[in-house]
Amino acid sequence: MNSVPVLTVKPWRALFDEKFHVVVGNLPPTQEVTLHSLHQSEDTDYWEAFGHYVSDAQGRVTVAKDPSVGGTYEGVEPMGLLWSMRPVPGSRTGLRLRRKKVHTPMVVHISVYSGHMSQGFREQVALASVVTERWYMAPGVRRVNITEGGVTGTLFLPPGPGPFPGVLDMWGGGGGLVEYRAALLASHGFAAMAIIYLFPDHKKNTTIGYPYFENAFRLLQDQPLVATDRIALLGISAAVPVVLSITAYSKTVKPRCCVCISGTHTGRIGATQSIAEAYSRIEKLCKKACRYEKNHIIGRDVFLPIPEDIDLKVEMGRITCPLLLVVGQDDQNNATVESADDMKQMMERAGNSNLLTTLSYPGAGHLIEMPYSPHCKVSSFLMPISRERGAFRKSDHSCRQSVHN
């Protein structure tokens, strides 16, 4: 009598950045099987990943130690069923997997199929399946809407009495309010406030400048559960010039540290300048950017060569707190490698390079997100000021999971 294959995923419910362990048992020895993951996004697009495995002498496949011999990932990749997810064949182009409803989980169906398959999963009957949940908000995390002092954002507070270290979280040029990173930070003990600073309304953007960010920083400081002297600024992509500018020039924003991901110090924002003014210059330059195959934009060319004129970049010698730069060496969206090198040289000349730490990842592209996030080679992008749409190339590689280790 044939045994029934057993698929286990532990834990089946976990935070998004927690590892899970996938094991298939009760298989015949040396049987070829395919492990497949499937997720339907909030935009109703389907994403999938799959790996080809061969069971051992005991009829088991243990994803944490057995290599995938083919599929969307190869080798021993415990989380390959998540980070190598891609839109299913025939999907819309330029998709990026982002979660808006952080109070509900990302649901992933994991199945095992007989043989080594690369397509037609819906037409086949799985040997076994498990439904898993990946959460951004841990139990007890509180979500608070912020609309004070002209600031629009969302504060996430960890459970417990505090005081908690704070993070002011700013996303990139896509604009809008992006909450999932702040929610996950709160799940790990940080009081994290995500703010919107690029609005769909262009007139609103003409009013956004230093006072807006200073008010946001003050609001986070004034929260009774936040340690007022332990607040960090976190920015990715287009938010990096914002983080660096207000850290260097604001008289009231004094962060404990700054984390800048995939950004540049060029495009400095003046103390009396609005976001609309600063970003309009970049958008004009984008129209001169290199076009790749399928009309994809190589945004990094916009920022090269790095200007020597100090008025066109943040004076890094004015940074007085620890600064972490996170760089993808294959970033096609921004000149992050060259910018990081120039920032280091500026800080060495100024004598404050002891404050700088750089994490640089070979083969990684522009979108460096939470551990095990699916990669994105090209994404459709709406210019925050002109509202023109373009397809920006993030990387020339599939951006291996080394960033997630």
mmCIF file of C-alpha atoms in Angstrom:
data_model
loop_
_atom_site.group_PDB
_atom_site.id
_atom_site.type_symbol
_atom_site.label_atom_id
_atom_site.label_comp_id
_atom_site.label_asym_id
_atom_site.label_seq_id
_atom_site.Cartn_x
_atom_site.Cartn_y
_atom_site.Cartn_z
ATOM 1 C CA MET A 1 0.000 0.000 0.000
ATOM 2 C CA ASN A 2 1.384 3.406 -1.028
ATOM 3 C CA SER A 3 2.166 5.827 1.792
ATOM 4 C CA VAL A 4 0.662 9.317 1.749
ATOM 5 C CA PRO A 5 3.240 12.142 1.500
ATOM 6 C CA VAL A 6 3.265 14.518 4.443
ATOM 7 C CA LEU A 7 4.189 18.216 4.061
ATOM 8 C CA THR A 8 4.986 20.289 7.155
ATOM 9 C CA VAL A 9 5.788 23.985 7.440
ATOM 10 C CA LYS A 10 6.884 25.195 10.881
ATOM 11 C CA PRO A 11 5.937 27.686 12.048
ATOM 12 C CA TRP A 12 2.992 27.985 9.702
ATOM 13 C CA ARG A 13 2.178 31.385 11.194
ATOM 14 C CA ALA A 14 5.116 33.783 11.677
ATOM 15 C CA LEU A 15 6.420 37.292 11.189
ATOM 16 C CA PHE A 16 7.404 38.113 7.621
ATOM 17 C CA ASP A 17 11.141 38.060 8.366
ATOM 18 C CA GLU A 18 11.127 34.829 10.376
ATOM 19 C CA LYS A 19 12.469 31.642 8.832
ATOM 20 C CA PHE A 20 10.219 28.669 8.368
ATOM 21 C CA HIS A 21 11.203 25.011 7.995
ATOM 22 C CA VAL A 22 9.689 23.006 5.152
ATOM 23 C CA VAL A 23 9.879 19.210 5.217
ATOM 24 C CA VAL A 24 8.274 16.559 3.021
ATOM 25 C CA GLY A 25 8.091 13.006 4.405
ATOM 26 C CA ASN A 26 6.649 9.613 3.462
ATOM 27 C CA LEU A 27 8.069 9.756 -0.064
ATOM 28 C CA PRO A 28 9.741 6.841 -1.867
ATOM 29 C CA PRO A 29 13.547 7.136 -1.784
ATOM 30 C CA THR A 30 15.099 9.225 -4.609
ATOM 31 C CA GLN A 31 11.722 10.497 -5.806
ATOM 32 C CA GLU A 32 11.736 13.694 -7.834
ATOM 33 C CA VAL A 33 9.340 16.293 -6.448
ATOM 34 C CA THR A 34 8.628 19.989 -6.889
ATOM 35 C CA LEU A 35 7.887 22.302 -3.973
ATOM 36 C CA HIS A 36 5.723 25.218 -5.070
ATOM 37 C CA SER A 37 4.579 28.402 -3.322
ATOM 38 C CA LEU A 38 1.687 30.578 -4.485
ATOM 39 C CA HIS A 39 0.418 33.944 -3.256
ATOM 40 C CA GLN A 40 -2.338 36.201 -4.540
ATOM 41 C CA SER A 41 -1.473 39.840 -3.913
ATOM 42 C CA GLU A 42 -3.857 42.558 -2.815
ATOM 43 C CA ASP A 43 -3.897 43.661 -6.457
ATOM 44 C CA THR A 44 -5.135 40.117 -7.314
ATOM 45 C CA ASP A 45 -1.926 39.196 -9.154
ATOM 46 C CA TYR A 46 -0.508 35.735 -8.535
ATOM 47 C CA TRP A 47 3.111 35.225 -7.495
ATOM 48 C CA GLU A 48 4.893 31.880 -7.374
ATOM 49 C CA ALA A 49 8.210 30.183 -6.675
ATOM 50 C CA PHE A 50 9.277 26.563 -7.010
ATOM 51 C CA GLY A 51 12.237 24.306 -6.405
ATOM 52 C CA HIS A 52 13.112 20.847 -7.737
ATOM 53 C CA TYR A 53 14.172 18.288 -5.148
ATOM 54 C CA VAL A 54 15.055 14.592 -4.887
ATOM 55 C CA SER A 55 14.086 12.737 -1.706
ATOM 56 C CA ASP A 56 16.811 11.086 0.372
ATOM 57 C CA ALA A 57 17.138 7.415 1.306
ATOM 58 C CA GLN A 58 14.531 7.878 4.038
ATOM 59 C CA GLY A 59 12.045 9.415 1.592
ATOM 60 C CA ARG A 60 12.414 12.943 2.991
ATOM 61 C CA VAL A 61 13.078 16.374 1.579
ATOM 62 C CA THR A 62 14.350 18.935 4.089
ATOM 63 C CA VAL A 63 14.506 22.321 2.426
ATOM 64 C CA ALA A 64 16.902 23.738 5.055
ATOM 65 C CA LYS A 65 19.625 21.249 4.102
ATOM 66 C CA ASP A 66 18.742 19.681 0.730
ATOM 67 C CA PRO A 67 19.649 21.513 -2.502
ATOM 68 C CA SER A 68 17.144 22.530 -5.122
ATOM 69 C CA VAL A 69 18.430 21.270 -8.473
ATOM 70 C CA GLY A 70 16.263 23.635 -10.514
ATOM 71 C CA GLY A 71 13.349 26.048 -10.451
ATOM 72 C CA THR A 72 13.227 29.710 -9.460
ATOM 73 C CA TYR A 73 16.150 29.087 -7.103
ATOM 74 C CA GLU A 74 18.946 26.530 -6.851
ATOM 75 C CA GLY A 75 21.118 25.172 -4.074
ATOM 76 C CA VAL A 76 20.367 25.056 -0.363
ATOM 77 C CA GLU A 77 17.978 27.973 0.127
ATOM 78 C CA PRO A 78 15.731 27.550 3.200
ATOM 79 C CA MET A 79 13.608 30.572 2.231
ATOM 80 C CA GLY A 80 13.783 30.246 -1.548
ATOM 81 C CA LEU A 81 10.047 29.605 -1.730
ATOM 82 C CA LEU A 82 9.561 33.212 -0.593
ATOM 83 C CA TRP A 83 12.417 35.366 -1.848
ATOM 84 C CA SER A 84 12.414 33.913 -5.381
ATOM 85 C CA MET A 85 8.687 34.505 -5.907
ATOM 86 C CA ARG A 86 7.836 36.086 -9.249
ATOM 87 C CA PRO A 87 4.613 36.910 -11.090
ATOM 88 C CA VAL A 88 3.127 33.817 -12.748
ATOM 89 C CA PRO A 89 3.590 33.614 -16.534
ATOM 90 C CA GLY A 90 1.210 35.913 -18.393
ATOM 91 C CA SER A 91 1.009 38.492 -15.597
ATOM 92 C CA ARG A 92 1.139 42.241 -16.043
ATOM 93 C CA THR A 93 4.633 43.689 -16.428
ATOM 94 C CA GLY A 94 6.443 45.870 -13.900
ATOM 95 C CA LEU A 95 4.835 44.294 -10.826
ATOM 96 C CA ARG A 96 6.202 44.759 -7.329
ATOM 97 C CA LEU A 97 4.881 42.878 -4.315
ATOM 98 C CA ARG A 98 3.950 45.367 -1.588
ATOM 99 C CA ARG A 99 1.457 44.944 1.218
ATOM 100 C CA LYS A 100 -0.983 47.702 2.129
ATOM 101 C CA LYS A 101 -3.165 45.968 4.745
ATOM 102 C CA VAL A 102 -0.593 45.266 7.432
ATOM 103 C CA HIS A 103 -3.229 44.122 9.938
ATOM 104 C CA THR A 104 -3.885 41.002 7.816
ATOM 105 C CA PRO A 105 -1.317 38.342 6.852
ATOM 106 C CA MET A 106 0.303 37.535 3.558
ATOM 107 C CA VAL A 107 -1.162 34.096 2.822
ATOM 108 C CA VAL A 108 1.125 31.651 1.005
ATOM 109 C CA HIS A 109 0.042 28.234 -0.248
ATOM 110 C CA ILE A 110 2.891 25.716 -0.267
ATOM 111 C CA SER A 111 2.407 22.449 -2.167
ATOM 112 C CA VAL A 112 4.445 19.459 -3.240
ATOM 113 C CA TYR A 113 4.027 17.829 -6.664
ATOM 114 C CA SER A 114 5.336 14.623 -8.146
ATOM 115 C CA GLY A 115 8.145 15.100 -10.667
ATOM 116 C CA HIS A 116 10.102 18.186 -11.637
ATOM 117 C CA MET A 117 7.594 20.749 -12.890
ATOM 118 C CA SER A 118 8.102 24.318 -14.090
ATOM 119 C CA GLN A 119 4.585 25.190 -15.266
ATOM 120 C CA GLY A 120 0.996 23.981 -15.262
ATOM 121 C CA PHE A 121 0.730 23.735 -11.488
ATOM 122 C CA ARG A 122 -2.963 24.609 -11.490
ATOM 123 C CA GLU A 123 -3.721 21.707 -13.825
ATOM 124 C CA GLN A 124 -2.030 19.160 -11.546
ATOM 125 C CA VAL A 125 -3.162 17.634 -8.268
ATOM 126 C CA ALA A 126 -0.692 18.264 -5.441
ATOM 127 C CA LEU A 127 0.569 15.393 -3.297
ATOM 128 C CA ALA A 128 0.084 17.618 -0.236
ATOM 129 C CA SER A 129 -0.509 21.307 0.556
ATOM 130 C CA VAL A 130 -0.199 23.666 3.528
ATOM 131 C CA VAL A 131 -1.456 27.228 3.988
ATOM 132 C CA THR A 132 0.987 29.563 5.765
ATOM 133 C CA GLU A 133 0.650 33.109 7.106
ATOM 134 C CA ARG A 134 3.357 35.787 7.057
ATOM 135 C CA TRP A 135 2.595 38.745 9.329
ATOM 136 C CA TYR A 136 3.980 42.279 9.555
ATOM 137 C CA MET A 137 2.226 43.060 12.847
ATOM 138 C CA ALA A 138 2.990 40.879 15.835
ATOM 139 C CA PRO A 139 0.274 40.293 18.447
ATOM 140 C CA GLY A 140 -0.086 43.351 20.654
ATOM 141 C CA VAL A 141 1.364 45.887 18.202
ATOM 142 C CA ARG A 142 -0.816 49.007 18.041
ATOM 143 C CA ARG A 143 -1.471 51.064 14.918
ATOM 144 C CA VAL A 144 -2.189 54.782 15.421
ATOM 145 C CA ASN A 145 -3.164 57.236 12.679
ATOM 146 C CA ILE A 146 -1.182 60.483 12.818
ATOM 147 C CA THR A 147 -2.712 63.738 11.524
ATOM 148 C CA GLU A 148 -1.196 66.277 13.895
ATOM 149 C CA GLY A 149 0.936 69.320 13.122
ATOM 150 C CA GLY A 150 0.209 69.014 9.426
ATOM 151 C CA VAL A 151 1.902 65.594 9.369
ATOM 152 C CA THR A 152 0.251 62.546 7.817
ATOM 153 C CA GLY A 153 1.516 59.157 8.906
ATOM 154 C CA THR A 154 1.011 55.996 10.938
ATOM 155 C CA LEU A 155 2.639 55.163 14.254
ATOM 156 C CA PHE A 156 3.199 51.535 15.259
ATOM 157 C CA LEU A 157 3.832 50.852 18.947
ATOM 158 C CA PRO A 158 5.169 47.565 20.357
ATOM 159 C CA PRO A 159 3.373 45.894 23.242
ATOM 160 C CA GLY A 160 4.703 46.737 26.682
ATOM 161 C CA PRO A 161 5.356 49.773 28.873
ATOM 162 C CA GLY A 162 8.285 51.270 26.935
ATOM 163 C CA PRO A 163 10.045 53.568 26.510
ATOM 164 C CA PHE A 164 10.971 52.238 23.080
ATOM 165 C CA PRO A 165 13.620 53.432 20.646
ATOM 166 C CA GLY A 166 11.934 55.344 17.818
ATOM 167 C CA VAL A 167 12.274 55.229 14.039
ATOM 168 C CA LEU A 168 10.988 57.870 11.621
ATOM 169 C CA ASP A 169 10.433 55.825 8.466
ATOM 170 C CA MET A 170 10.399 57.404 4.993
ATOM 171 C CA TRP A 171 9.959 55.605 1.681
ATOM 172 C CA GLY A 172 11.059 56.560 -1.802
ATOM 173 C CA GLY A 173 9.891 58.449 -4.841
ATOM 174 C CA GLY A 174 6.783 56.328 -5.365
ATOM 175 C CA GLY A 175 5.107 58.511 -2.756
ATOM 176 C CA GLY A 176 2.153 57.623 -0.599
ATOM 177 C CA LEU A 177 2.068 56.116 2.861
ATOM 178 C CA VAL A 178 3.909 52.790 3.071
ATOM 179 C CA GLU A 179 3.407 51.046 6.411
ATOM 180 C CA TYR A 180 4.694 47.494 6.248
ATOM 181 C CA ARG A 181 8.312 48.212 7.213
ATOM 182 C CA ALA A 182 7.263 50.328 10.192
ATOM 183 C CA ALA A 183 4.833 47.614 11.282
ATOM 184 C CA LEU A 184 7.571 45.001 11.177
ATOM 185 C CA LEU A 185 9.972 47.263 13.078
ATOM 186 C CA ALA A 186 7.347 47.654 15.814
ATOM 187 C CA SER A 187 7.038 43.879 15.923
ATOM 188 C CA HIS A 188 10.722 43.862 16.874
ATOM 189 C CA GLY A 189 10.481 46.474 19.627
ATOM 190 C CA PHE A 190 10.777 49.844 17.848
ATOM 191 C CA ALA A 191 8.208 52.629 17.975
ATOM 192 C CA ALA A 192 8.144 53.248 14.228
ATOM 193 C CA MET A 193 6.302 56.066 12.485
ATOM 194 C CA ALA A 194 5.884 55.932 8.704
ATOM 195 C CA ILE A 195 5.118 59.297 7.137
ATOM 196 C CA ILE A 196 3.982 60.434 3.725
ATOM 197 C CA TYR A 197 5.958 63.334 2.283
ATOM 198 C CA LEU A 198 5.200 62.949 -1.436
ATOM 199 C CA PHE A 199 1.495 63.481 -2.017
ATOM 200 C CA PRO A 200 -0.590 62.872 -5.172
ATOM 201 C CA ASP A 201 -1.549 66.548 -4.992
ATOM 202 C CA HIS A 202 1.292 68.576 -6.515
ATOM 203 C CA LYS A 203 0.176 71.727 -4.685
ATOM 204 C CA LYS A 204 0.556 69.888 -1.391
ATOM 205 C CA ASN A 205 4.147 68.960 -2.284
ATOM 206 C CA THR A 206 5.010 72.634 -2.741
ATOM 207 C CA THR A 207 4.314 73.090 0.985
ATOM 208 C CA ILE A 208 6.439 70.154 2.197
ATOM 209 C CA GLY A 209 9.866 71.175 3.475
ATOM 210 C CA TYR A 210 11.986 71.214 6.615
ATOM 211 C CA PRO A 211 9.113 72.272 8.927
ATOM 212 C CA TYR A 212 7.134 69.177 7.918
ATOM 213 C CA PHE A 213 9.958 66.768 8.788
ATOM 214 C CA GLU A 214 10.815 68.687 11.945
ATOM 215 C CA ASN A 215 7.191 68.440 13.083
ATOM 216 C CA ALA A 216 7.185 64.707 12.352
ATOM 217 C CA PHE A 217 10.358 64.207 14.385
ATOM 218 C CA ARG A 218 8.900 66.244 17.254
ATOM 219 C CA LEU A 219 5.634 64.278 17.188
ATOM 220 C CA LEU A 220 7.555 61.030 17.547
ATOM 221 C CA GLN A 221 9.648 62.501 20.362
ATOM 222 C CA ASP A 222 6.498 63.618 22.190
ATOM 223 C CA GLN A 223 4.980 60.160 22.259
ATOM 224 C CA PRO A 224 4.992 59.038 25.931
ATOM 225 C CA LEU A 225 6.190 55.521 25.039
ATOM 226 C CA VAL A 226 9.167 56.737 22.962
ATOM 227 C CA ALA A 227 12.687 57.300 24.301
ATOM 228 C CA THR A 228 13.188 60.917 23.207
ATOM 229 C CA ASP A 229 16.973 60.635 22.867
ATOM 230 C CA ARG A 230 16.889 57.353 20.910
ATOM 231 C CA ILE A 231 15.215 58.183 17.597
ATOM 232 C CA ALA A 232 16.628 57.122 14.245
ATOM 233 C CA LEU A 233 15.882 58.337 10.731
ATOM 234 C CA LEU A 234 15.340 55.620 8.115
ATOM 235 C CA GLY A 235 15.077 56.365 4.409
ATOM 236 C CA ILE A 236 15.218 54.432 1.160
ATOM 237 C CA SER A 237 15.913 55.710 -2.361
ATOM 238 C CA ALA A 238 14.479 59.220 -2.837
ATOM 239 C CA ALA A 239 14.124 59.622 0.941
ATOM 240 C CA VAL A 240 17.897 59.419 1.437
ATOM 241 C CA PRO A 241 18.569 63.061 0.419
ATOM 242 C CA VAL A 242 15.777 64.045 2.803
ATOM 243 C CA VAL A 243 17.297 62.110 5.706
ATOM 244 C CA LEU A 244 20.804 63.425 5.053
ATOM 245 C CA SER A 245 19.701 67.013 4.440
ATOM 246 C CA ILE A 246 17.639 67.434 7.599
ATOM 247 C CA THR A 247 20.282 65.620 9.669
ATOM 248 C CA ALA A 248 22.991 67.942 8.384
ATOM 249 C CA TYR A 249 21.120 71.252 8.341
ATOM 250 C CA SER A 250 18.050 71.173 10.599
ATOM 251 C CA LYS A 251 18.441 72.942 13.913
ATOM 252 C CA THR A 252 15.866 70.766 15.673
ATOM 253 C CA VAL A 253 16.181 67.262 14.164
ATOM 254 C CA LYS A 254 18.968 65.514 16.060
ATOM 255 C CA PRO A 255 18.683 61.754 15.415
ATOM 256 C CA ARG A 256 20.552 59.138 17.410
ATOM 257 C CA CYS A 257 21.545 57.520 14.091
ATOM 258 C CA CYS A 258 20.563 57.365 10.412
ATOM 259 C CA VAL A 259 20.037 54.426 8.048
ATOM 260 C CA CYS A 260 20.096 55.201 4.328
ATOM 261 C CA ILE A 261 19.237 52.487 1.818
ATOM 262 C CA SER A 262 19.943 52.715 -1.922
ATOM 263 C CA GLY A 263 20.252 56.480 -2.060
ATOM 264 C CA THR A 264 22.528 59.405 -2.761
ATOM 265 C CA HIS A 265 23.692 62.613 -1.092
ATOM 266 C CA THR A 266 23.259 64.551 -4.321
ATOM 267 C CA GLY A 267 20.023 66.463 -4.713
ATOM 268 C CA ARG A 268 20.501 68.257 -1.423
ATOM 269 C CA ILE A 269 17.312 69.866 -0.110
ATOM 270 C CA GLY A 270 17.747 73.450 1.047
ATOM 271 C CA ALA A 271 16.334 74.748 4.310
ATOM 272 C CA THR A 272 13.759 76.883 2.479
ATOM 273 C CA GLN A 273 13.201 74.529 -0.439
ATOM 274 C CA SER A 274 10.106 72.379 -0.965
ATOM 275 C CA ILE A 275 10.068 68.726 -1.943
ATOM 276 C CA ALA A 276 8.393 69.733 -5.206
ATOM 277 C CA GLU A 277 11.283 72.045 -6.089
ATOM 278 C CA ALA A 278 13.958 69.501 -5.207
ATOM 279 C CA TYR A 279 12.364 66.596 -7.067
ATOM 280 C CA SER A 280 11.397 68.574 -10.166
ATOM 281 C CA ARG A 281 15.092 68.951 -10.977
ATOM 282 C CA ILE A 282 15.619 65.190 -10.716
ATOM 283 C CA GLU A 283 12.598 64.431 -12.896
ATOM 284 C CA LYS A 284 13.929 66.721 -15.608
ATOM 285 C CA LEU A 285 17.200 64.816 -15.504
ATOM 286 C CA CYS A 286 15.329 61.497 -15.667
ATOM 287 C CA LYS A 287 14.095 62.377 -19.131
ATOM 288 C CA LYS A 288 17.718 62.246 -20.238
ATOM 289 C CA ALA A 289 18.348 58.876 -18.611
ATOM 290 C CA CYS A 290 19.516 55.867 -20.580
ATOM 291 C CA ARG A 291 16.812 53.584 -21.987
ATOM 292 C CA TYR A 292 17.407 49.839 -21.850
ATOM 293 C CA GLU A 293 15.669 47.031 -23.696
ATOM 294 C CA LYS A 294 11.840 47.289 -23.597
ATOM 295 C CA ASN A 295 12.264 51.027 -22.857
ATOM 296 C CA HIS A 296 13.312 50.464 -19.238
ATOM 297 C CA ILE A 297 14.928 53.484 -17.589
ATOM 298 C CA ILE A 298 18.439 53.245 -16.126
ATOM 299 C CA GLY A 299 18.027 55.907 -13.458
ATOM 300 C CA ARG A 300 21.605 55.740 -12.125
ATOM 301 C CA ASP A 301 22.870 57.713 -15.127
ATOM 302 C CA VAL A 302 20.936 60.729 -13.892
ATOM 303 C CA PHE A 303 23.251 61.099 -10.894
ATOM 304 C CA LEU A 304 26.554 60.584 -12.697
ATOM 305 C CA PRO A 305 29.129 61.897 -12.560
ATOM 306 C CA ILE A 306 28.871 62.742 -8.871
ATOM 307 C CA PRO A 307 29.136 66.543 -8.782
ATOM 308 C CA GLU A 308 32.135 68.222 -7.221
ATOM 309 C CA ASP A 309 30.148 71.374 -6.443
ATOM 310 C CA ILE A 310 29.375 71.215 -2.725
ATOM 311 C CA ASP A 311 26.146 73.173 -3.289
ATOM 312 C CA LEU A 312 24.754 70.209 -5.227
ATOM 313 C CA LYS A 313 25.188 67.650 -2.446
ATOM 314 C CA VAL A 314 24.868 67.320 1.303
ATOM 315 C CA GLU A 315 27.932 68.440 3.263
ATOM 316 C CA MET A 316 28.714 65.094 4.888
ATOM 317 C CA GLY A 317 31.094 66.744 7.324
ATOM 318 C CA ARG A 318 28.030 68.170 9.077
ATOM 319 C CA ILE A 319 26.773 64.697 10.038
ATOM 320 C CA THR A 320 27.303 64.195 13.782
ATOM 321 C CA CYS A 321 25.534 60.868 14.403
ATOM 322 C CA PRO A 322 26.312 57.306 13.276
ATOM 323 C CA LEU A 323 25.329 56.727 9.653
ATOM 324 C CA LEU A 324 24.677 53.355 8.015
ATOM 325 C CA LEU A 325 24.664 53.170 4.213
ATOM 326 C CA VAL A 326 23.145 50.086 2.575
ATOM 327 C CA VAL A 327 24.289 49.660 -1.030
ATOM 328 C CA GLY A 328 23.357 47.235 -3.803
ATOM 329 C CA GLN A 329 26.352 46.962 -6.127
ATOM 330 C CA ASP A 330 24.094 46.319 -9.138
ATOM 331 C CA ASP A 331 21.747 49.224 -8.424
ATOM 332 C CA GLN A 332 20.499 50.465 -11.812
ATOM 333 C CA ASN A 333 18.072 52.976 -10.327
ATOM 334 C CA ASN A 334 20.515 55.147 -8.400
ATOM 335 C CA ALA A 335 24.271 55.784 -8.357
ATOM 336 C CA THR A 336 24.519 54.356 -4.861
ATOM 337 C CA VAL A 337 27.979 52.811 -5.229
ATOM 338 C CA GLU A 338 29.564 56.031 -6.473
ATOM 339 C CA SER A 339 27.590 58.094 -3.948
ATOM 340 C CA ALA A 340 28.736 55.908 -1.056
ATOM 341 C CA ASP A 341 32.354 56.258 -2.178
ATOM 342 C CA ASP A 342 32.029 60.046 -2.402
ATOM 343 C CA MET A 343 30.308 60.282 0.979
ATOM 344 C CA LYS A 344 33.125 58.274 2.525
ATOM 345 C CA GLN A 345 35.750 60.550 0.984
ATOM 346 C CA MET A 346 33.912 63.661 2.170
ATOM 347 C CA MET A 347 33.674 62.322 5.706
ATOM 348 C CA GLU A 348 37.327 61.285 5.715
ATOM 349 C CA ARG A 349 38.337 64.819 4.736
ATOM 350 C CA ALA A 350 36.021 66.253 7.394
ATOM 351 C CA GLY A 351 37.326 63.911 10.086
ATOM 352 C CA ASN A 352 34.024 62.234 10.922
ATOM 353 C CA SER A 353 34.398 58.990 8.920
ATOM 354 C CA ASN A 354 34.376 57.093 12.235
ATOM 355 C CA LEU A 355 30.593 57.619 12.173
ATOM 356 C CA LEU A 356 30.171 55.856 8.825
ATOM 357 C CA THR A 357 29.392 52.170 8.254
ATOM 358 C CA THR A 358 28.689 50.827 4.758
ATOM 359 C CA LEU A 359 27.036 47.509 3.961
ATOM 360 C CA SER A 360 27.609 46.682 0.295
ATOM 361 C CA TYR A 361 26.021 43.651 -1.376
ATOM 362 C CA PRO A 362 27.434 42.200 -4.632
ATOM 363 C CA GLY A 363 24.786 41.515 -7.267
ATOM 364 C CA ALA A 364 22.025 43.286 -5.307
ATOM 365 C CA GLY A 365 19.849 45.870 -7.030
ATOM 366 C CA HIS A 366 17.970 48.948 -5.881
ATOM 367 C CA LEU A 367 15.093 47.568 -3.814
ATOM 368 C CA ILE A 368 16.700 46.209 -0.669
ATOM 369 C CA GLU A 369 13.813 45.394 1.612
ATOM 370 C CA MET A 370 12.957 43.137 4.528
ATOM 371 C CA PRO A 371 14.445 39.639 4.668
ATOM 372 C CA TYR A 372 12.843 37.149 2.273
ATOM 373 C CA SER A 373 10.997 39.793 0.250
ATOM 374 C CA PRO A 374 10.529 38.742 -3.396
ATOM 375 C CA HIS A 375 12.958 40.406 -5.756
ATOM 376 C CA CYS A 376 11.977 42.951 -8.365
ATOM 377 C CA LYS A 377 14.097 43.425 -11.490
ATOM 378 C CA VAL A 378 11.924 46.095 -13.113
ATOM 379 C CA SER A 379 8.962 47.982 -11.663
ATOM 380 C CA SER A 380 6.462 50.463 -13.016
ATOM 381 C CA PHE A 381 6.931 53.856 -11.396
ATOM 382 C CA LEU A 382 4.827 57.012 -11.220
ATOM 383 C CA MET A 383 6.891 60.191 -11.033
ATOM 384 C CA PRO A 384 5.913 61.964 -7.793
ATOM 385 C CA ILE A 385 5.813 65.475 -9.247
ATOM 386 C CA SER A 386 4.929 65.188 -12.940
ATOM 387 C CA ARG A 387 2.840 61.991 -12.408
ATOM 388 C CA GLU A 388 4.396 60.529 -15.565
ATOM 389 C CA ARG A 389 4.764 56.743 -15.604
ATOM 390 C CA GLY A 390 7.954 54.848 -16.435
ATOM 391 C CA ALA A 391 9.483 51.396 -15.991
ATOM 392 C CA PHE A 392 12.628 51.682 -13.874
ATOM 393 C CA ARG A 393 15.225 48.926 -13.967
ATOM 394 C CA LYS A 394 16.370 47.973 -10.460
ATOM 395 C CA SER A 395 19.081 45.445 -11.271
ATOM 396 C CA ASP A 396 20.718 43.559 -14.133
ATOM 397 C CA HIS A 397 20.631 40.412 -11.999
ATOM 398 C CA SER A 398 17.920 38.472 -10.219
ATOM 399 C CA CYS A 399 19.405 39.864 -6.971
ATOM 400 C CA ARG A 400 20.354 36.816 -4.945
ATOM 401 C CA GLN A 401 19.242 36.188 -1.422
ATOM 402 C CA SER A 402 22.620 37.122 0.116
ATOM 403 C CA VAL A 403 21.037 40.470 1.045
ATOM 404 C CA HIS A 404 18.647 38.590 3.319
ATOM 405 C CA ASN A 405 21.225 36.713 5.360
#
